Amino acid sequence: MKTDCKAFIEHAFTKLHERGWLAKLTPSAITEADLASFEQEYQMTLPTIFKTYLTSYRLPQHPGIAGLVRDHAGNIKISIIDWHDLTEDISDLSEDLNCFRAEFEEWDTPPGLQTYGHLFPIGYMDGWYCLDLSQSDGEDCPVVWLEYGGFWEGYYDADGVLHGECVAPDFRTLLEWYFCGTLEAEYGKIHQTNVDYAFYRAWIEKTFRCTGTTWADT
């Protein structure tokens, strides 16, 4: 599985570059030793595919990456995530996790890491996109979303553990959607349109009313 992960992550970043979201492939500064120390400090085990992702390449420094995803009804829709760049220094992971956990002090939520300590934030858009490590098989895990503001009443299980809304069955699928563009051909056929970088840029500018942004800038 580890070899397959490395090949897939290489393919995913290459596709992200080819599709216009990444100007060049810049190696990550994170090492496997860094991640081992991080896991020991925070007493968590990150899935293999995510660790491979973190030790591969840097992400672009722009507001987000748009992609086509499947919703719970199976429909294809356009979505965007502001992916966290966690690959400049291992301290980025600690800062990211600590900032996320600090948010829980502002909301009326059950206290204690046993409630949310298994969630690791990887991006943001009107809420946090997180890996749900409580459902990890060691290789991969589901990706969930938590709305900003602490409106999480329906996201707890019977044991009081916070999970969030599942947005992708696993991290690999999320990368297939946003990095590889695996749903673009199907969406283009359904809507009789050409799905490319210009298509996403037009959608971003219309949705967020922003123009003139250089998105592939790293």
GROMACS .gro file of C-alpha atoms in nm:
model
  218
    1MET     CA    1   0.000   0.000   0.000
    2LYS     CA    2   0.285   0.242   0.081
    3THR     CA    3   0.432   0.205  -0.269
    4ASP     CA    4   0.088   0.256  -0.420
    5CYS     CA    5   0.041   0.567  -0.203
    6LYS     CA    6   0.364   0.720  -0.325
    7ALA     CA    7   0.275   0.657  -0.690
    8PHE     CA    8  -0.075   0.796  -0.642
    9ILE     CA    9   0.042   1.111  -0.460
   10GLU     CA   10   0.301   1.172  -0.732
   11HIS     CA   11   0.025   1.135  -0.993
   12ALA     CA   12  -0.212   1.363  -0.797
   13PHE     CA   13   0.035   1.650  -0.769
   14THR     CA   14   0.140   1.608  -1.132
   15LYS     CA   15  -0.225   1.634  -1.238
   16LEU     CA   16  -0.274   1.939  -1.016
   17HIS     CA   17   0.018   2.102  -1.196
   18GLU     CA   18  -0.104   2.000  -1.541
   19ARG     CA   19  -0.455   2.129  -1.468
   20GLY     CA   20  -0.321   2.477  -1.389
   21TRP     CA   21  -0.351   2.490  -1.010
   22LEU     CA   22   0.018   2.450  -0.934
   23ALA     CA   23   0.287   2.643  -1.123
   24LYS     CA   24   0.567   2.402  -1.032
   25LEU     CA   25   0.637   2.100  -0.816
   26THR     CA   26   0.828   2.219  -0.510
   27PRO     CA   27   0.943   1.944  -0.272
   28SER     CA   28   0.804   1.942   0.080
   29ALA     CA   29   1.037   2.019   0.370
   30ILE     CA   30   0.866   1.761   0.593
   31THR     CA   31   1.042   1.430   0.659
   32GLU     CA   32   0.920   1.095   0.789
   33ALA     CA   33   1.127   1.154   1.103
   34ASP     CA   34   0.945   1.487   1.155
   35LEU     CA   35   0.610   1.312   1.132
   36ALA     CA   36   0.718   1.036   1.371
   37SER     CA   37   0.809   1.301   1.632
   38PHE     CA   38   0.480   1.484   1.572
   39GLU     CA   39   0.277   1.167   1.616
   40GLN     CA   40   0.458   1.083   1.937
   41GLU     CA   41   0.412   1.434   2.080
   42TYR     CA   42   0.039   1.447   2.004
   43GLN     CA   43  -0.029   1.078   2.057
   44MET     CA   44  -0.198   1.034   1.720
   45THR     CA   45  -0.137   0.813   1.419
   46LEU     CA   46  -0.174   0.977   1.080
   47PRO     CA   47  -0.278   0.749   0.790
   48THR     CA   48  -0.009   0.641   0.547
   49ILE     CA   49  -0.155   0.828   0.250
   50PHE     CA   50  -0.163   1.158   0.441
   51LYS     CA   51   0.197   1.119   0.557
   52THR     CA   52   0.302   1.044   0.200
   53TYR     CA   53   0.113   1.356   0.089
   54LEU     CA   54   0.287   1.570   0.352
   55THR     CA   55   0.635   1.453   0.254
   56SER     CA   56   0.588   1.504  -0.122
   57TYR     CA   57   0.526   1.860  -0.248
   58ARG     CA   58   0.421   2.208  -0.137
   59LEU     CA   59   0.072   2.336  -0.205
   60PRO     CA   60  -0.001   2.658  -0.399
   61GLN     CA   61  -0.029   2.978  -0.197
   62HIS     CA   62  -0.367   3.098  -0.320
   63PRO     CA   63  -0.720   3.116  -0.174
   64GLY     CA   64  -0.826   2.767  -0.272
   65ILE     CA   65  -0.853   2.481  -0.518
   66ALA     CA   66  -1.187   2.422  -0.689
   67GLY     CA   67  -1.302   2.079  -0.792
   68LEU     CA   68  -1.600   1.865  -0.880
   69VAL     CA   69  -1.727   1.642  -0.599
   70ARG     CA   70  -2.016   1.405  -0.536
   71ASP     CA   71  -2.275   1.503  -0.277
   72HIS     CA   72  -2.471   1.258  -0.062
   73ALA     CA   73  -2.728   1.211  -0.337
   74GLY     CA   74  -2.459   1.118  -0.588
   75ASN     CA   75  -2.487   1.445  -0.782
   76ILE     CA   76  -2.173   1.618  -0.908
   77LYS     CA   77  -2.127   1.975  -0.789
   78ILE     CA   78  -1.855   2.240  -0.787
   79SER     CA   79  -1.681   2.306  -0.456
   80ILE     CA   80  -1.370   2.483  -0.331
   81ILE     CA   81  -1.136   2.422  -0.038
   82ASP     CA   82  -0.870   2.648   0.105
   83TRP     CA   83  -0.615   2.370   0.157
   84HIS     CA   84  -0.377   2.421   0.449
   85ASP     CA   85  -0.013   2.421   0.344
   86LEU     CA   86   0.151   2.209   0.612
   87THR     CA   87   0.478   2.135   0.436
   88GLU     CA   88   0.716   2.425   0.498
   89ASP     CA   89   0.814   2.317   0.849
   90ILE     CA   90   0.693   2.050   1.091
   91SER     CA   91   0.582   2.333   1.322
   92ASP     CA   92   0.309   2.407   1.065
   93LEU     CA   93   0.130   2.087   1.170
   94SER     CA   94   0.143   2.176   1.539
   95GLU     CA   95   0.024   2.531   1.475
   96ASP     CA   96  -0.258   2.409   1.252
   97LEU     CA   97  -0.378   2.152   1.505
   98ASN     CA   98  -0.348   2.384   1.805
   99CYS     CA   99  -0.537   2.666   1.629
  100PHE     CA  100  -0.814   2.423   1.540
  101ARG     CA  101  -0.840   2.289   1.894
  102ALA     CA  102  -0.841   2.641   2.037
  103GLU     CA  103  -1.166   2.706   1.851
  104PHE     CA  104  -1.342   2.458   2.077
  105GLU     CA  105  -1.291   2.692   2.371
  106GLU     CA  106  -1.507   2.954   2.196
  107TRP     CA  107  -1.809   2.731   2.133
  108ASP     CA  108  -2.053   2.563   2.366
  109THR     CA  109  -1.918   2.213   2.301
  110PRO     CA  110  -1.838   1.921   2.531
  111PRO     CA  111  -1.482   1.968   2.665
  112GLY     CA  112  -1.196   1.722   2.647
  113LEU     CA  113  -0.975   1.575   2.376
  114GLN     CA  114  -1.176   1.254   2.395
  115THR     CA  115  -1.447   1.451   2.211
  116TYR     CA  116  -1.242   1.595   1.925
  117GLY     CA  117  -0.880   1.482   1.965
  118HIS     CA  118  -0.911   1.243   1.669
  119LEU     CA  119  -0.981   1.523   1.419
  120PHE     CA  120  -0.700   1.674   1.213
  121PRO     CA  121  -0.777   1.987   1.003
  122ILE     CA  122  -0.656   1.988   0.642
  123GLY     CA  123  -0.849   2.279   0.492
  124TYR     CA  124  -1.126   2.532   0.533
  125MET     CA  125  -1.434   2.669   0.357
  126ASP     CA  126  -1.714   2.796   0.581
  127GLY     CA  127  -1.592   2.535   0.826
  128TRP     CA  128  -1.311   2.285   0.875
  129TYR     CA  129  -1.231   1.990   0.651
  130CYS     CA  130  -1.077   1.728   0.878
  131LEU     CA  131  -0.940   1.378   0.872
  132ASP     CA  132  -1.145   1.162   1.108
  133LEU     CA  133  -0.866   0.952   1.256
  134SER     CA  134  -1.110   0.758   1.474
  135GLN     CA  135  -1.219   0.579   1.155
  136SER     CA  136  -0.870   0.524   1.014
  137ASP     CA  137  -0.755   0.180   0.902
  138GLY     CA  138  -0.394   0.297   0.916
  139GLU     CA  139  -0.378   0.357   0.543
  140ASP     CA  140  -0.659   0.610   0.492
  141CYS     CA  141  -0.963   0.759   0.666
  142PRO     CA  142  -1.284   0.955   0.596
  143VAL     CA  143  -1.282   1.332   0.546
  144VAL     CA  144  -1.545   1.524   0.743
  145TRP     CA  145  -1.664   1.885   0.758
  146LEU     CA  146  -1.752   2.091   1.064
  147GLU     CA  147  -1.950   2.410   1.015
  148TYR     CA  148  -1.796   2.728   1.156
  149GLY     CA  149  -1.966   2.851   1.471
  150GLY     CA  150  -1.994   2.536   1.676
  151PHE     CA  151  -2.327   2.424   1.529
  152TRP     CA  152  -2.241   2.058   1.571
  153GLU     CA  153  -2.538   1.910   1.756
  154GLY     CA  154  -2.600   1.644   1.494
  155TYR     CA  155  -2.236   1.551   1.453
  156TYR     CA  156  -2.183   1.356   1.778
  157ASP     CA  157  -2.218   0.981   1.804
  158ALA     CA  158  -2.383   0.792   2.092
  159ASP     CA  159  -2.058   0.807   2.290
  160GLY     CA  160  -2.029   1.184   2.257
  161VAL     CA  161  -1.748   1.170   2.002
  162LEU     CA  162  -1.752   1.445   1.740
  163HIS     CA  163  -1.732   1.335   1.377
  164GLY     CA  164  -1.884   1.598   1.148
  165GLU     CA  165  -2.048   1.564   0.808
  166CYS     CA  166  -1.873   1.310   0.586
  167VAL     CA  167  -1.771   1.482   0.261
  168ALA     CA  168  -1.547   1.209   0.117
  169PRO     CA  169  -1.516   0.838   0.203
  170ASP     CA  170  -1.138   0.880   0.233
  171PHE     CA  171  -0.853   1.123   0.171
  172ARG     CA  172  -0.758   0.953  -0.154
  173THR     CA  173  -1.103   1.023  -0.299
  174LEU     CA  174  -1.076   1.389  -0.197
  175LEU     CA  175  -0.746   1.415  -0.385
  176GLU     CA  176  -0.896   1.237  -0.687
  177TRP     CA  177  -1.171   1.500  -0.698
  178TYR     CA  178  -0.967   1.816  -0.632
  179PHE     CA  179  -0.622   1.726  -0.761
  180CYS     CA  180  -0.685   1.471  -1.037
  181GLY     CA  181  -1.019   1.602  -1.165
  182THR     CA  182  -1.168   1.253  -1.197
  183LEU     CA  183  -1.528   1.378  -1.229
  184GLU     CA  184  -1.464   1.640  -1.495
  185ALA     CA  185  -1.534   1.423  -1.800
  186GLU     CA  186  -1.865   1.303  -1.658
  187TYR     CA  187  -1.973   1.654  -1.557
  188GLY     CA  188  -1.870   1.796  -1.895
  189LYS     CA  189  -2.073   1.533  -2.078
  190ILE     CA  190  -2.382   1.594  -1.864
  191HIS     CA  191  -2.369   1.973  -1.898
  192GLN     CA  192  -2.219   1.988  -2.248
  193THR     CA  193  -1.930   2.202  -2.133
  194ASN     CA  194  -1.551   2.193  -2.127
  195VAL     CA  195  -1.425   2.162  -1.771
  196ASP     CA  196  -1.080   2.317  -1.747
  197TYR     CA  197  -0.893   2.577  -1.543
  198ALA     CA  198  -1.076   2.861  -1.718
  199PHE     CA  199  -1.409   2.697  -1.628
  200TYR     CA  200  -1.318   2.695  -1.259
  201ARG     CA  201  -1.178   3.049  -1.269
  202ALA     CA  202  -1.503   3.176  -1.419
  203TRP     CA  203  -1.700   3.000  -1.147
  204ILE     CA  204  -1.475   3.140  -0.872
  205GLU     CA  205  -1.497   3.494  -1.006
  206LYS     CA  206  -1.876   3.471  -1.034
  207THR     CA  207  -1.925   3.307  -0.694
  208PHE     CA  208  -1.679   3.514  -0.492
  209ARG     CA  209  -1.677   3.825  -0.715
  210CYS     CA  210  -1.300   3.824  -0.735
  211THR     CA  211  -1.089   3.897  -1.043
  212GLY     CA  212  -0.725   3.937  -1.128
  213THR     CA  213  -0.596   3.671  -0.887
  214THR     CA  214  -0.296   3.468  -0.997
  215TRP     CA  215  -0.389   3.129  -0.862
  216ALA     CA  216  -0.102   2.907  -0.976
  217ASP     CA  217   0.165   3.112  -0.804
  218THR     CA  218   0.397   2.856  -0.647
   0.00000   0.00000   0.00000
